[in-house]
Amino acid sequence: MRLGIKLMLVVAAARGAAAPAHAQRQSLADRVGSLEQQMYNNSANQDLLNQINQLRQQVTSLQASIEQLQHDNAQLKQTAQDQYLDLDSRLNRLEGGSAAPALPAVPASAPKAPAAPAKPAAAATSERPPSVHGDPGSLAVTGDERTSYNVAFDALKAGRYDDSAQLFLSFLELYPNGVYAPNALYWLGESYYATRNFPMAESQFRELLSRYPTHDKAAGGLLKVGLSQYGEGKVDQAQQTLETVVAQYPGSDAARTAQDRLQSIRLGNQIR
């Protein structure tokens, strides 16, 4: 009996000794698995870092491309602006900048003005005589008025726009209702326009239209109102004014120039 009890104790002791060894084997397997998981995680993290670096490189490349595109776009805008200014200059010459105005004929009933000294053929002018319909009496002219007008207009032809502006202002103070007053208002506006003083130019052209709406320079005056507005940056108003020129003076030189300008403005808007 005692021998049986001792045997049972030995077996139990053996079992107790075997249990920790099994537990140790399980603990070691868990640790190996944990290490393998960490290695896997480290590899995934490295892949993620590599992807982030690649994305950073792509962003840097895209930023460089964007900067290049912005630079190219700025150059295109500058080229378009230069082309527009060149077109503006050519249209100005076609519209009337290269054609100098002639003096109006003196009516038979008015005193004769002294004959002007002979000038070379190259200095001859080609502007039509002014006509203010419905008021023939306003065509009376004196020699002094004509001489004053000549002095101002000669400065304009010579390209001395600041001088011509002052001379035309003086002329209008001396002869506010003279026969040359509408012409003087027009060329005063041109003097300001040539020096890019667009607000003053618009003011003079509007005064011409207000005082002499039937004058033969009214169409050109309205055209220059629109161009002055564009020079001031009032693009929408300029387009409306130029469209009015086309509708109000169909077939005229002013209407054709206005149509060309409208196309140029629309092209400029597309480029922006």
Coordinates of C-alpha atoms in Angstrom, one line a residue:
M1 CA 0.0 0.0 0.0
R2 CA 2.8 2.3 0.9
L3 CA 4.6 1.4 -2.3
G4 CA 1.5 2.4 -4.4
I5 CA 1.3 5.8 -2.7
K6 CA 4.9 6.5 -3.3
L7 CA 4.5 5.6 -7.0
M8 CA 1.6 8.0 -7.3
L9 CA 3.6 10.8 -5.8
V10 CA 6.5 10.2 -8.1
V11 CA 4.2 10.3 -11.1
A12 CA 2.6 13.5 -9.9
A13 CA 6.0 15.0 -9.4
A14 CA 7.1 14.1 -12.9
R15 CA 4.0 15.6 -14.3
G16 CA 4.6 18.8 -12.3
A17 CA 8.1 19.1 -13.6
A18 CA 7.0 18.6 -17.2
A19 CA 4.4 21.4 -17.1
P20 CA 6.8 24.3 -16.8
A21 CA 8.9 23.0 -19.7
H22 CA 5.8 23.0 -21.9
A23 CA 4.9 26.5 -20.7
Q24 CA 8.4 27.6 -21.5
R25 CA 8.1 26.3 -25.0
Q26 CA 4.9 28.2 -25.5
S27 CA 6.4 31.4 -24.2
L28 CA 9.4 31.1 -26.5
A29 CA 7.1 30.5 -29.5
D30 CA 5.1 33.6 -28.6
R31 CA 8.3 35.7 -28.3
V32 CA 9.5 34.5 -31.7
G33 CA 6.1 35.3 -33.2
S34 CA 6.3 38.8 -31.7
L35 CA 9.7 39.4 -33.1
E36 CA 8.6 38.2 -36.5
Q37 CA 5.6 40.6 -36.3
Q38 CA 7.9 43.5 -35.4
M39 CA 10.2 42.7 -38.3
Y40 CA 7.2 42.7 -40.6
N41 CA 6.0 46.0 -39.2
N42 CA 9.4 47.5 -39.6
S43 CA 9.5 46.4 -43.3
A44 CA 6.0 47.9 -43.8
N45 CA 7.1 51.1 -42.2
Q46 CA 10.1 51.2 -44.5
D47 CA 7.9 50.7 -47.5
L48 CA 5.6 53.5 -46.3
L49 CA 8.6 55.8 -45.9
N50 CA 9.8 55.0 -49.3
Q51 CA 6.4 55.8 -50.8
I52 CA 6.3 59.1 -48.8
N53 CA 9.7 60.1 -50.2
Q54 CA 8.5 59.2 -53.7
L55 CA 5.4 61.4 -53.2
R56 CA 7.6 64.2 -52.0
Q57 CA 9.8 64.0 -55.1
Q58 CA 6.7 64.0 -57.3
V59 CA 5.3 67.1 -55.5
T60 CA 8.6 68.9 -55.9
S61 CA 8.6 68.0 -59.6
L62 CA 5.0 69.2 -60.0
Q63 CA 5.8 72.5 -58.3
A64 CA 8.7 73.1 -60.7
S65 CA 6.4 72.3 -63.6
I66 CA 3.8 74.7 -62.2
E67 CA 6.4 77.5 -61.9
Q68 CA 7.5 76.9 -65.4
L69 CA 3.9 77.0 -66.7
Q70 CA 3.3 80.3 -64.8
H71 CA 6.5 81.7 -66.3
D72 CA 5.4 80.7 -69.8
N73 CA 1.9 82.1 -69.2
A74 CA 3.4 85.4 -68.1
Q75 CA 5.5 85.5 -71.2
L76 CA 2.5 84.8 -73.4
K77 CA 0.5 87.6 -71.7
Q78 CA 3.4 90.0 -72.2
T79 CA 3.7 89.0 -75.9
A80 CA -0.1 89.4 -76.3
Q81 CA 0.1 92.9 -74.6
D82 CA 3.0 93.9 -76.9
Q83 CA 1.1 92.8 -79.9
Y84 CA -2.0 94.6 -78.8
L85 CA -0.1 97.8 -78.2
D86 CA 1.5 97.5 -81.6
L87 CA -2.0 97.0 -83.1
D88 CA -3.3 100.0 -81.1
S89 CA -0.5 102.2 -82.5
R90 CA -1.2 101.0 -86.1
L91 CA -5.0 101.5 -85.7
N92 CA -4.4 105.0 -84.3
R93 CA -2.4 105.9 -87.4
L94 CA -5.1 104.4 -89.7
E95 CA -7.9 106.1 -87.7
G96 CA -6.4 109.5 -88.1
G97 CA -3.1 109.9 -86.4
S98 CA -1.2 110.0 -89.6
A99 CA -3.7 112.2 -91.4
A100 CA -3.4 115.8 -90.3
P101 CA -6.5 118.0 -90.3
A102 CA -7.0 120.7 -92.9
L103 CA -8.4 124.1 -92.0
P104 CA -12.1 124.8 -92.8
A105 CA -12.9 126.9 -95.8
V106 CA -13.8 130.5 -95.0
P107 CA -17.4 131.4 -96.1
A108 CA -17.8 134.1 -98.7
S109 CA -19.7 136.3 -96.3
A110 CA -16.9 136.4 -93.8
P111 CA -13.8 138.6 -94.0
K112 CA -10.9 137.0 -95.8
A113 CA -8.1 135.8 -93.6
P114 CA -4.6 136.7 -94.5
A115 CA -3.0 134.2 -96.8
A116 CA -0.8 131.7 -95.0
P117 CA 2.8 131.4 -96.0
A118 CA 3.5 128.7 -98.5
K119 CA 4.5 125.4 -97.0
P120 CA 6.2 122.4 -98.5
A121 CA 3.9 119.8 -99.9
A122 CA 4.9 117.3 -97.2
A123 CA 3.3 119.6 -94.6
A124 CA -0.1 119.7 -96.3
T125 CA -3.0 118.4 -94.2
S126 CA -6.0 116.3 -95.1
E127 CA -8.7 116.8 -92.5
R128 CA -12.2 117.7 -93.8
P129 CA -13.6 121.1 -93.0
P130 CA -15.8 121.1 -89.9
S131 CA -19.5 121.0 -90.4
V132 CA -22.0 121.8 -87.6
H133 CA -25.3 121.2 -89.2
G134 CA -28.2 123.5 -88.5
D135 CA -26.1 126.5 -87.4
P136 CA -24.4 128.1 -90.5
G137 CA -23.7 131.3 -88.6
S138 CA -21.2 129.5 -86.4
L139 CA -18.9 129.1 -89.4
A140 CA -17.8 132.7 -89.3
V141 CA -14.1 132.8 -88.7
T142 CA -11.4 135.4 -88.2
G143 CA -7.8 135.5 -89.0
D144 CA -6.7 135.5 -85.4
E145 CA -8.7 132.4 -84.6
R146 CA -7.2 130.6 -87.6
T147 CA -3.7 131.6 -86.6
S148 CA -4.1 130.4 -83.0
Y149 CA -5.5 127.1 -84.2
N150 CA -2.6 126.6 -86.6
V151 CA -0.1 127.2 -83.9
A152 CA -1.7 124.5 -81.7
F153 CA -2.1 122.0 -84.5
D154 CA 1.5 122.5 -85.7
A155 CA 2.6 121.4 -82.2
L156 CA 0.4 118.3 -82.5
K157 CA 1.8 117.4 -85.9
A158 CA 5.3 117.7 -84.5
G159 CA 4.6 115.3 -81.7
R160 CA 4.8 117.9 -79.0
Y161 CA 1.7 116.6 -77.3
D162 CA 2.2 118.4 -73.9
D163 CA 2.6 121.7 -75.8
S164 CA -0.3 121.0 -78.1
A165 CA -2.6 120.3 -75.2
Q166 CA -1.7 123.6 -73.6
L167 CA -2.1 125.5 -76.8
F168 CA -5.5 123.9 -77.6
L169 CA -6.6 124.8 -74.0
S170 CA -5.6 128.4 -74.6
F171 CA -7.3 128.4 -77.9
L172 CA -10.6 127.2 -76.4
E173 CA -10.4 129.8 -73.7
L174 CA -10.0 132.5 -76.4
Y175 CA -12.5 131.1 -78.8
P176 CA -14.9 128.8 -76.8
N177 CA -17.6 129.0 -79.6
G178 CA -15.3 129.5 -82.6
V179 CA -15.5 127.5 -85.8
Y180 CA -12.5 125.5 -84.8
A181 CA -13.7 124.8 -81.3
P182 CA -15.0 121.2 -82.1
N183 CA -11.8 120.4 -83.9
A184 CA -9.8 121.8 -81.1
L185 CA -11.7 119.7 -78.6
Y186 CA -11.0 116.6 -80.6
W187 CA -7.3 117.2 -81.0
L188 CA -7.0 118.3 -77.4
G189 CA -8.4 114.8 -76.5
E190 CA -5.9 113.3 -78.9
S191 CA -3.1 115.2 -77.2
Y192 CA -4.0 113.7 -73.9
Y193 CA -4.6 110.2 -75.4
A194 CA -1.1 110.2 -77.0
T195 CA 0.4 110.8 -73.6
R196 CA -1.8 108.1 -72.0
N197 CA -3.7 110.5 -69.9
F198 CA -6.9 108.6 -70.6
P199 CA -9.3 110.2 -68.1
M200 CA -8.5 113.7 -69.5
A201 CA -8.8 112.4 -73.0
E202 CA -12.2 110.8 -72.3
S203 CA -13.4 114.1 -70.8
Q204 CA -12.5 116.1 -73.9
F205 CA -14.1 113.6 -76.3
R206 CA -17.2 113.6 -74.2
E207 CA -17.3 117.4 -74.3
L208 CA -17.1 117.3 -78.1
L209 CA -20.0 114.9 -78.3
S210 CA -22.0 116.9 -75.8
R211 CA -21.6 120.2 -77.5
Y212 CA -21.3 119.1 -81.2
P213 CA -23.2 115.8 -81.5
T214 CA -23.7 116.3 -85.3
H215 CA -20.1 117.4 -86.1
D216 CA -18.2 115.3 -88.6
K217 CA -15.8 114.3 -85.8
A218 CA -18.5 112.9 -83.5
A219 CA -17.9 109.3 -84.7
G220 CA -14.2 109.6 -84.1
G221 CA -14.9 111.2 -80.8
L222 CA -17.2 108.4 -79.6
L223 CA -14.6 105.9 -80.8
K224 CA -11.9 107.6 -78.7
V225 CA -14.2 107.6 -75.7
G226 CA -14.3 103.8 -75.9
L227 CA -10.5 103.6 -76.4
S228 CA -9.9 105.9 -73.5
Q229 CA -12.2 103.8 -71.3
Y230 CA -10.2 100.8 -72.2
G231 CA -7.0 102.6 -71.4
E232 CA -8.5 103.4 -67.9
G233 CA -9.1 99.7 -67.4
K234 CA -12.9 100.0 -67.8
V235 CA -13.1 97.1 -70.2
D236 CA -16.9 96.4 -70.0
Q237 CA -17.8 100.1 -70.5
A238 CA -15.3 100.3 -73.4
Q239 CA -16.9 97.3 -75.1
Q240 CA -20.3 98.9 -74.8
T241 CA -19.1 102.2 -76.2
L242 CA -17.3 100.5 -79.1
E243 CA -20.4 98.4 -79.9
T244 CA -22.4 101.7 -79.9
V245 CA -19.9 103.1 -82.5
V246 CA -20.5 100.1 -84.7
A247 CA -24.3 100.4 -84.4
Q248 CA -24.5 104.2 -84.7
Y249 CA -22.0 104.8 -87.5
P250 CA -22.2 101.6 -89.7
G251 CA -19.8 101.5 -92.6
S252 CA -17.6 104.4 -91.2
D253 CA -13.9 104.3 -90.6
A254 CA -14.7 104.7 -86.9
A255 CA -17.0 101.7 -87.0
R256 CA -14.4 99.6 -88.7
T257 CA -11.8 100.6 -86.2
A258 CA -14.2 99.9 -83.3
Q259 CA -14.9 96.4 -84.7
D260 CA -11.2 95.7 -84.9
R261 CA -10.7 96.9 -81.3
L262 CA -13.6 94.7 -80.1
Q263 CA -12.0 91.7 -81.7
S264 CA -8.7 92.6 -80.1
I265 CA -10.3 93.0 -76.6
R266 CA -12.1 89.7 -76.9
L267 CA -8.8 88.0 -77.9
G268 CA -7.1 89.6 -75.0
N269 CA -9.9 88.3 -72.6
Q270 CA -9.4 84.8 -74.0
I271 CA -5.7 84.9 -73.3
R272 CA -6.1 86.0 -69.7

